[in-house]
């Protein structure tokens, strides 16, 4: 810390080196320890608005039984998604961010009391529909999953690379629509691999059920890994 | 849009650091903007300007936003290399088994502050 003399005051140089995400990351680390202690697998689902997160979750929740699943769903406004998902018979908490474009770890922590963690194998966090802002906010999850639908265009991974880089799995949703669109599947897959070499991609349709088995098996395998660490 | 949340954190950290050093006024804040975070610098500057009225010590501070490139360390050959785009790979041996060691943070690096003589 060097100091220079001025008139009646001093100028000082301060080395700070503090990260803007540090407050969020502290809460996320606390959440992660709590989930690990209970052996709960936590998935953070991120996509653009309208890519079919909620529709896919409706099918997923119905078919994951006997695994015990809960959902925290983030939206800028309304409880509509939570109401849809509650019809699947699982505990759902809605996080209304009132303008904020992403979920933060503190929002997850303050809504956790609404789901009973003692009776849980999987917690799915459905983030606010947005491909940019949520990607940098750690929520204490094990894995991020990015969804991109066939109607969105093949260049999504190139335009929004950070989330494709950070996510473990990409779900190509609305796969049933592909034959009706000018959709170049190979190009989308190439673009995903350009951003995240070796990224796992599953093609699914919530409407026809196409590919759902592979997605459900992927979740079950991750639950098994998490619980084997827990024991 | 997440620039607003990030600007708020940068202001909080700068103000705390100034307060704990007993500073009256902050003259300059050096901020490292990691490329990997996809932060829009113009938007970040806008929010820093708009939100700093809540922090009297920061009223006249100049925020220098300096982009930081991504660097990765190769888990195979151990070399550290700078990355020019996505799809990270070791610049020395080409292996894709790399970990990011720089360019993934938005941080307050250093500050110039003014303290009044006692």
Tab-separated table of C-alpha atoms in Angstrom:
chain	number	residue	atom	x	y	z
A	1	UNK	CA	0.000	0.000	0.000
A	2	UNK	CA	1.982	3.062	-1.181
A	3	UNK	CA	1.141	6.492	0.153
A	4	UNK	CA	1.793	9.897	-1.424
A	5	UNK	CA	1.503	13.148	0.432
A	6	UNK	CA	-1.018	15.744	-0.861
A	7	UNK	CA	-2.220	19.008	0.600
A	8	UNK	CA	-3.997	18.060	3.798
A	9	UNK	CA	-4.715	14.567	2.515
A	10	UNK	CA	-3.028	11.450	1.257
A	11	UNK	CA	-3.510	9.354	-1.839
A	12	UNK	CA	-3.234	5.651	-1.280
A	13	UNK	CA	-3.172	2.655	-3.550
A	14	UNK	CA	-5.212	-0.325	-2.335
A	15	UNK	CA	-4.901	-3.866	-3.660
A	16	UNK	CA	-8.395	-5.354	-3.385
A	17	UNK	CA	-8.853	-8.442	-5.612
A	18	UNK	CA	-12.413	-9.264	-4.656
A	19	UNK	CA	-14.808	-11.021	-7.011
A	20	UNK	CA	-18.249	-9.521	-7.790
A	21	UNK	CA	-19.803	-12.990	-7.382
A	22	UNK	CA	-18.270	-13.607	-3.945
A	23	UNK	CA	-21.483	-12.967	-1.974
A	24	UNK	CA	-23.476	-15.256	-4.290
A	25	UNK	CA	-20.731	-17.884	-4.280
A	26	UNK	CA	-20.642	-18.015	-0.476
A	27	UNK	CA	-24.356	-18.780	-0.335
A	28	UNK	CA	-23.982	-21.300	-3.183
A	29	UNK	CA	-21.195	-23.090	-1.304
A	30	UNK	CA	-23.398	-23.285	1.803
A	31	UNK	CA	-26.274	-24.686	-0.274
A	32	UNK	CA	-23.956	-27.230	-1.917
A	33	UNK	CA	-22.761	-28.507	1.476
A	34	UNK	CA	-26.373	-28.886	2.637
A	35	UNK	CA	-27.387	-30.798	-0.510
A	36	UNK	CA	-24.305	-33.030	-0.246
A	37	UNK	CA	-25.087	-33.856	3.387
A	38	UNK	CA	-28.544	-35.054	2.316
A	39	UNK	CA	-27.415	-36.724	-0.912
A	40	UNK	CA	-29.735	-34.583	-3.032
A	41	UNK	CA	-28.913	-34.206	-6.750
A	42	UNK	CA	-29.500	-30.616	-7.865
A	43	UNK	CA	-29.957	-29.676	-11.540
A	44	UNK	CA	-30.067	-26.092	-12.814
A	45	UNK	CA	-32.108	-25.927	-16.048
A	46	UNK	CA	-31.319	-22.957	-18.252
A	47	UNK	CA	-32.767	-21.949	-21.622
A	48	UNK	CA	-34.306	-19.128	-23.605
A	49	UNK	CA	-37.994	-18.370	-22.948
A	50	UNK	CA	-40.281	-20.753	-24.793
A	51	UNK	CA	-37.815	-23.594	-25.311
A	52	UNK	CA	-40.118	-25.990	-23.479
A	53	UNK	CA	-38.597	-26.311	-20.006
A	54	UNK	CA	-41.928	-26.550	-18.215
A	55	UNK	CA	-43.479	-28.979	-20.715
A	56	UNK	CA	-40.433	-31.226	-20.473
A	57	UNK	CA	-40.552	-31.080	-16.676
A	58	UNK	CA	-44.220	-32.081	-16.638
A	59	UNK	CA	-43.312	-35.302	-18.465
A	60	UNK	CA	-40.148	-35.760	-16.435
A	61	UNK	CA	-41.870	-35.464	-13.064
A	62	UNK	CA	-44.575	-37.958	-14.039
A	63	UNK	CA	-42.033	-40.568	-15.062
A	64	UNK	CA	-39.242	-40.192	-12.505
A	65	UNK	CA	-41.207	-41.915	-9.739
A	66	UNK	CA	-40.317	-43.574	-7.391
A	67	UNK	CA	-37.542	-40.987	-7.157
A	68	UNK	CA	-38.649	-38.126	-4.931
A	69	UNK	CA	-38.379	-34.874	-6.858
A	70	UNK	CA	-39.092	-31.228	-6.087
A	71	UNK	CA	-38.917	-28.178	-8.300
A	72	UNK	CA	-37.994	-24.568	-7.666
A	73	UNK	CA	-39.207	-22.544	-10.619
A	74	UNK	CA	-38.026	-19.022	-11.329
A	75	UNK	CA	-40.006	-16.510	-13.340
A	76	UNK	CA	-39.978	-12.756	-13.599
A	77	UNK	CA	-43.715	-12.684	-12.854
A	78	UNK	CA	-46.642	-15.039	-12.081
A	79	UNK	CA	-47.081	-18.454	-10.459
A	80	UNK	CA	-48.310	-20.064	-13.679
A	81	UNK	CA	-45.420	-22.492	-14.114
A	82	UNK	CA	-45.581	-23.639	-10.512
A	83	UNK	CA	-49.323	-24.268	-10.848
A	84	UNK	CA	-48.703	-26.410	-13.949
A	85	UNK	CA	-45.989	-28.442	-12.251
A	86	UNK	CA	-47.934	-28.967	-8.997
A	87	UNK	CA	-50.511	-30.901	-11.006
A	88	UNK	CA	-47.789	-33.539	-11.413
A	89	UNK	CA	-48.099	-34.191	-7.679
A	90	UNK	CA	-44.681	-33.018	-6.542
A	91	UNK	CA	-43.758	-30.153	-4.193
A	92	UNK	CA	-43.087	-26.995	-6.212
A	93	UNK	CA	-41.984	-23.564	-5.041
A	94	UNK	CA	-42.262	-20.564	-7.328
A	95	UNK	CA	-39.569	-17.899	-7.119
A	96	UNK	CA	-40.922	-14.648	-8.545
A	97	UNK	CA	-37.907	-12.457	-9.231
A	98	UNK	CA	-39.951	-9.312	-9.947
A	99	UNK	CA	-37.765	-8.064	-12.752
A	100	UNK	CA	-34.482	-9.828	-12.090
A	101	UNK	CA	-33.381	-11.760	-15.160
A	102	UNK	CA	-31.751	-14.715	-13.366
A	103	UNK	CA	-31.882	-16.678	-10.123
A	104	UNK	CA	-29.300	-16.024	-7.422
A	105	UNK	CA	-28.202	-18.410	-4.681
A	106	UNK	CA	-29.936	-16.311	-2.007
A	107	UNK	CA	-33.295	-16.696	-3.785
A	108	UNK	CA	-32.877	-20.475	-3.804
A	109	UNK	CA	-31.902	-20.495	-0.133
A	110	UNK	CA	-34.890	-18.405	0.930
A	111	UNK	CA	-37.356	-20.691	-0.895
A	112	UNK	CA	-35.845	-24.004	0.207
A	113	UNK	CA	-38.038	-24.156	3.294
A	114	UNK	CA	-41.012	-24.607	0.950
A	115	UNK	CA	-39.779	-28.051	-0.092
A	116	UNK	CA	-39.070	-30.820	2.381
A	117	UNK	CA	-35.420	-31.687	1.874
A	118	UNK	CA	-35.625	-34.700	4.171
A	119	UNK	CA	-37.801	-36.439	1.597
A	120	UNK	CA	-35.880	-35.652	-1.550
A	121	UNK	CA	-33.642	-37.362	-4.130
A	122	UNK	CA	-33.629	-34.678	-6.823
A	123	UNK	CA	-34.142	-30.924	-6.738
A	124	UNK	CA	-34.668	-29.357	-10.152
A	125	UNK	CA	-34.233	-25.609	-10.432
A	126	UNK	CA	-35.976	-24.194	-13.499
A	127	UNK	CA	-34.157	-20.917	-14.026
A	128	UNK	CA	-35.660	-17.738	-15.470
A	129	UNK	CA	-35.936	-18.056	-19.261
A	130	UNK	CA	-32.708	-16.385	-20.386
A	131	UNK	CA	-29.539	-17.758	-21.979
A	132	UNK	CA	-27.134	-15.057	-20.799
A	133	UNK	CA	-27.691	-13.845	-17.258
A	134	UNK	CA	-28.257	-17.102	-15.324
A	135	UNK	CA	-25.103	-18.769	-16.610
A	136	UNK	CA	-22.685	-17.059	-14.205
A	137	UNK	CA	-24.737	-17.429	-11.005
A	138	UNK	CA	-23.874	-20.562	-9.052
A	139	UNK	CA	-26.960	-21.877	-7.239
A	140	UNK	CA	-25.198	-24.711	-5.436
A	141	UNK	CA	-26.243	-27.148	-8.169
A	142	UNK	CA	-24.357	-30.277	-9.203
A	143	UNK	CA	-24.899	-29.720	-12.908
A	144	UNK	CA	-26.280	-27.190	-15.335
A	145	UNK	CA	-28.460	-28.428	-18.191
A	146	UNK	CA	-29.061	-26.168	-21.182
A	147	UNK	CA	-32.144	-26.577	-23.387
A	148	UNK	CA	-32.339	-25.444	-26.985
A	149	UNK	CA	-35.382	-26.125	-29.158
A	150	UNK	CA	-35.484	-27.008	-32.832
A	151	UNK	CA	-37.387	-23.775	-33.532
A	152	UNK	CA	-34.648	-21.511	-32.174
A	153	UNK	CA	-32.040	-21.725	-34.904
A	154	UNK	CA	-28.795	-23.617	-35.245
A	155	UNK	CA	-26.530	-20.739	-34.202
A	156	UNK	CA	-27.745	-20.464	-30.590
A	157	UNK	CA	-24.569	-22.088	-29.165
A	158	UNK	CA	-22.379	-19.590	-31.040
A	159	UNK	CA	-24.471	-16.601	-29.944
A	160	UNK	CA	-24.711	-17.678	-26.290
A	161	UNK	CA	-21.529	-19.688	-25.774
A	162	UNK	CA	-21.040	-19.190	-22.024
A	163	UNK	CA	-23.984	-21.362	-21.023
A	164	UNK	CA	-23.088	-24.070	-23.553
A	165	UNK	CA	-19.551	-24.013	-22.169
A	166	UNK	CA	-20.689	-24.360	-18.557
A	167	UNK	CA	-23.519	-26.879	-18.928
A	168	UNK	CA	-22.837	-30.610	-18.686
A	169	UNK	CA	-25.726	-31.649	-20.913
A	170	UNK	CA	-27.629	-30.033	-23.806
A	171	UNK	CA	-31.226	-31.077	-24.423
A	172	UNK	CA	-32.485	-30.502	-27.950
A	173	UNK	CA	-36.209	-30.020	-27.287
A	174	UNK	CA	-39.245	-30.106	-29.604
A	175	UNK	CA	-37.413	-32.743	-31.642
A	176	UNK	CA	-40.796	-33.841	-33.079
A	177	UNK	CA	-41.015	-30.546	-34.985
A	178	UNK	CA	-37.698	-30.990	-36.806
A	179	UNK	CA	-39.207	-32.519	-40.001
A	180	UNK	CA	-41.544	-29.512	-40.371
A	181	UNK	CA	-38.801	-26.891	-40.075
A	182	UNK	CA	-35.771	-25.743	-42.041
A	183	UNK	CA	-33.771	-27.125	-39.164
A	184	UNK	CA	-30.208	-28.264	-39.770
A	185	UNK	CA	-29.581	-30.759	-36.985
A	186	UNK	CA	-25.979	-31.443	-38.009
A	187	UNK	CA	-25.111	-27.773	-37.933
A	188	UNK	CA	-26.555	-27.313	-34.449
A	189	UNK	CA	-24.553	-30.311	-33.208
A	190	UNK	CA	-21.397	-28.919	-34.872
A	191	UNK	CA	-21.948	-25.538	-33.208
A	192	UNK	CA	-22.416	-27.160	-29.800
A	193	UNK	CA	-19.186	-29.132	-30.236
A	194	UNK	CA	-17.326	-25.987	-31.366
A	195	UNK	CA	-18.139	-24.288	-28.055
A	196	UNK	CA	-17.980	-27.344	-25.803
A	197	UNK	CA	-16.030	-30.214	-27.340
A	198	UNK	CA	-17.405	-33.559	-26.202
A	199	UNK	CA	-20.644	-32.095	-24.816
A	200	UNK	CA	-23.395	-34.660	-24.327
A	201	UNK	CA	-26.565	-33.898	-26.308
A	202	UNK	CA	-29.937	-35.643	-25.993
A	203	UNK	CA	-32.816	-35.068	-28.408
A	204	UNK	CA	-36.216	-35.065	-26.745
A	205	UNK	CA	-39.862	-34.293	-27.379
A	206	UNK	CA	-42.174	-33.676	-24.448
A	207	UNK	CA	-45.079	-33.989	-26.866
A	208	UNK	CA	-44.347	-37.421	-28.382
A	209	UNK	CA	-42.123	-38.786	-25.618
A	210	UNK	CA	-39.222	-39.207	-28.055
A	211	UNK	CA	-35.889	-39.513	-26.263
A	212	UNK	CA	-37.382	-39.121	-22.790
A	213	UNK	CA	-36.027	-42.498	-21.684
A	214	UNK	CA	-32.465	-41.359	-22.282
A	215	UNK	CA	-33.030	-38.141	-20.336
A	216	UNK	CA	-34.646	-40.003	-17.428
A	217	UNK	CA	-31.825	-42.567	-17.428
A	218	UNK	CA	-29.288	-39.748	-17.351
A	219	UNK	CA	-30.971	-38.251	-14.270
A	220	UNK	CA	-31.213	-41.659	-12.560
A	221	UNK	CA	-27.503	-42.296	-13.204
A	222	UNK	CA	-26.566	-38.898	-11.735
A	223	UNK	CA	-28.765	-39.568	-8.685
A	224	UNK	CA	-26.946	-42.892	-8.240
A	225	UNK	CA	-23.540	-41.164	-8.412
A	226	UNK	CA	-24.587	-38.529	-5.882
A	227	UNK	CA	-26.067	-41.010	-3.437
A	228	UNK	CA	-23.055	-43.314	-3.649
A	229	UNK	CA	-20.899	-40.357	-2.551
A	230	UNK	CA	-23.344	-39.671	0.262
A	231	UNK	CA	-23.191	-43.189	1.796
B	1	UNK	CA	-29.357	-7.314	-17.693
B	2	UNK	CA	-27.281	-9.145	-15.050
B	3	UNK	CA	-24.896	-6.180	-15.356
B	4	UNK	CA	-27.122	-4.376	-12.849
B	5	UNK	CA	-26.598	-7.036	-10.171
B	6	UNK	CA	-22.874	-7.124	-10.931
B	7	UNK	CA	-22.521	-3.323	-10.805
B	8	UNK	CA	-24.215	-3.324	-7.402
B	9	UNK	CA	-21.706	-5.899	-6.096
B	10	UNK	CA	-18.726	-3.973	-7.509
B	11	UNK	CA	-19.936	-0.786	-5.809
B	12	UNK	CA	-20.478	-2.611	-2.505
B	13	UNK	CA	-17.003	-4.162	-2.601
B	14	UNK	CA	-15.320	-0.847	-3.568
B	15	UNK	CA	-17.145	1.018	-0.822
B	16	UNK	CA	-16.282	-1.608	1.801
B	17	UNK	CA	-12.612	-1.619	0.798
B	18	UNK	CA	-12.492	2.193	0.936
B	19	UNK	CA	-14.232	2.278	4.313
B	20	UNK	CA	-11.917	-0.278	5.866
B	21	UNK	CA	-8.893	1.731	4.649
B	22	UNK	CA	-10.392	4.855	6.238
B	23	UNK	CA	-10.716	6.574	2.855
B	24	UNK	CA	-12.864	9.679	2.384
B	25	UNK	CA	-13.063	9.444	-1.351
B	26	UNK	CA	-12.335	6.923	-4.079
B	27	UNK	CA	-10.512	8.328	-7.114
B	28	UNK	CA	-10.117	5.268	-9.305
B	29	UNK	CA	-11.297	1.667	-9.282
B	30	UNK	CA	-9.523	-0.884	-11.479
B	31	UNK	CA	-11.957	-3.621	-12.526
B	32	UNK	CA	-10.981	-6.812	-14.348
B	33	UNK	CA	-13.757	-8.055	-16.628
B	34	UNK	CA	-13.254	-11.721	-17.464
B	35	UNK	CA	-14.095	-12.531	-21.068
B	36	UNK	CA	-15.838	-15.744	-20.073
B	37	UNK	CA	-18.521	-13.874	-18.116
B	38	UNK	CA	-19.940	-12.211	-21.239
B	39	UNK	CA	-20.410	-8.941	-19.422
B	40	UNK	CA	-21.406	-6.047	-21.641
B	41	UNK	CA	-18.939	-3.352	-20.560
B	42	UNK	CA	-21.058	-0.447	-21.786
B	43	UNK	CA	-24.029	-1.721	-19.830
B	44	UNK	CA	-21.885	-2.307	-16.739
B	45	UNK	CA	-20.560	1.275	-16.978
B	46	UNK	CA	-24.126	2.563	-17.267
B	47	UNK	CA	-25.256	0.763	-14.101
B	48	UNK	CA	-22.141	1.795	-12.159
B	49	UNK	CA	-22.988	5.389	-13.020
B	50	UNK	CA	-26.667	5.020	-12.192
B	51	UNK	CA	-26.252	3.162	-8.901
B	52	UNK	CA	-23.302	4.958	-7.371
B	53	UNK	CA	-25.441	7.778	-5.941
B	54	UNK	CA	-26.050	5.434	-2.996
B	55	UNK	CA	-22.305	5.456	-2.260
B	56	UNK	CA	-21.069	9.013	-1.496
B	57	UNK	CA	-17.414	7.889	-1.350
B	58	UNK	CA	-17.654	6.701	-4.945
B	59	UNK	CA	-19.313	9.814	-6.361
B	60	UNK	CA	-16.299	10.939	-8.425
B	61	UNK	CA	-14.516	7.634	-8.883
B	62	UNK	CA	-13.324	6.638	-12.337
B	63	UNK	CA	-14.084	2.987	-13.053
B	64	UNK	CA	-11.517	1.463	-15.400
B	65	UNK	CA	-13.032	-1.649	-16.954
B	66	UNK	CA	-10.241	-3.788	-18.294
B	67	UNK	CA	-11.103	-6.929	-20.247
B	68	UNK	CA	-9.230	-10.012	-19.099
B	69	UNK	CA	-8.568	-12.785	-21.600
B	70	UNK	CA	-9.260	-16.425	-20.810
B	71	UNK	CA	-6.211	-18.513	-19.870
B	72	UNK	CA	-6.293	-22.269	-19.433
B	73	UNK	CA	-3.920	-24.748	-17.822
B	74	UNK	CA	-3.510	-28.032	-19.639
B	75	UNK	CA	-4.020	-31.135	-17.489
B	76	UNK	CA	-1.871	-33.147	-19.897
B	77	UNK	CA	1.251	-31.048	-20.544
B	78	UNK	CA	0.838	-28.477	-17.760
B	79	UNK	CA	1.267	-25.414	-20.004
B	80	UNK	CA	-0.783	-22.236	-19.430
B	81	UNK	CA	-2.001	-20.573	-22.624
B	82	UNK	CA	-4.283	-17.710	-23.615
B	83	UNK	CA	-7.479	-18.541	-25.531
B	84	UNK	CA	-8.800	-16.575	-28.489
B	85	UNK	CA	-12.281	-18.106	-28.727
B	86	UNK	CA	-14.629	-20.808	-27.455
B	87	UNK	CA	-13.919	-24.531	-27.521
B	88	UNK	CA	-10.890	-24.222	-25.265
B	89	UNK	CA	-7.807	-26.295	-26.017
B	90	UNK	CA	-4.192	-26.188	-24.890
B	91	UNK	CA	-2.218	-23.746	-27.052
B	92	UNK	CA	0.890	-25.877	-26.635
B	93	UNK	CA	-0.164	-29.505	-27.172
B	94	UNK	CA	-3.745	-29.065	-28.445
B	95	UNK	CA	-5.369	-31.289	-25.812
B	96	UNK	CA	-8.888	-30.288	-24.761
B	97	UNK	CA	-8.478	-31.444	-21.154
B	98	UNK	CA	-7.898	-27.967	-19.753
B	99	UNK	CA	-9.025	-25.916	-16.775
B	100	UNK	CA	-9.756	-22.199	-16.874
B	101	UNK	CA	-7.308	-20.285	-14.645
B	102	UNK	CA	-8.070	-16.687	-15.688
B	103	UNK	CA	-10.785	-14.706	-17.458
B	104	UNK	CA	-13.718	-16.149	-15.505
B	105	UNK	CA	-13.976	-13.436	-12.861
B	106	UNK	CA	-15.310	-9.939	-12.554
B	107	UNK	CA	-13.212	-8.382	-9.838
B	108	UNK	CA	-12.246	-5.180	-8.133
B	109	UNK	CA	-8.471	-5.396	-8.607
B	110	UNK	CA	-7.177	-2.192	-7.018
B	111	UNK	CA	-8.171	1.342	-6.084
B	112	UNK	CA	-6.752	4.821	-5.630
B	113	UNK	CA	-8.282	6.512	-2.616
B	114	UNK	CA	-7.908	9.785	-0.732
B	115	UNK	CA	-7.625	9.837	3.030
B	116	UNK	CA	-7.739	13.074	5.003
B	117	UNK	CA	-4.831	13.863	7.321
B	118	UNK	CA	-5.614	13.607	10.961
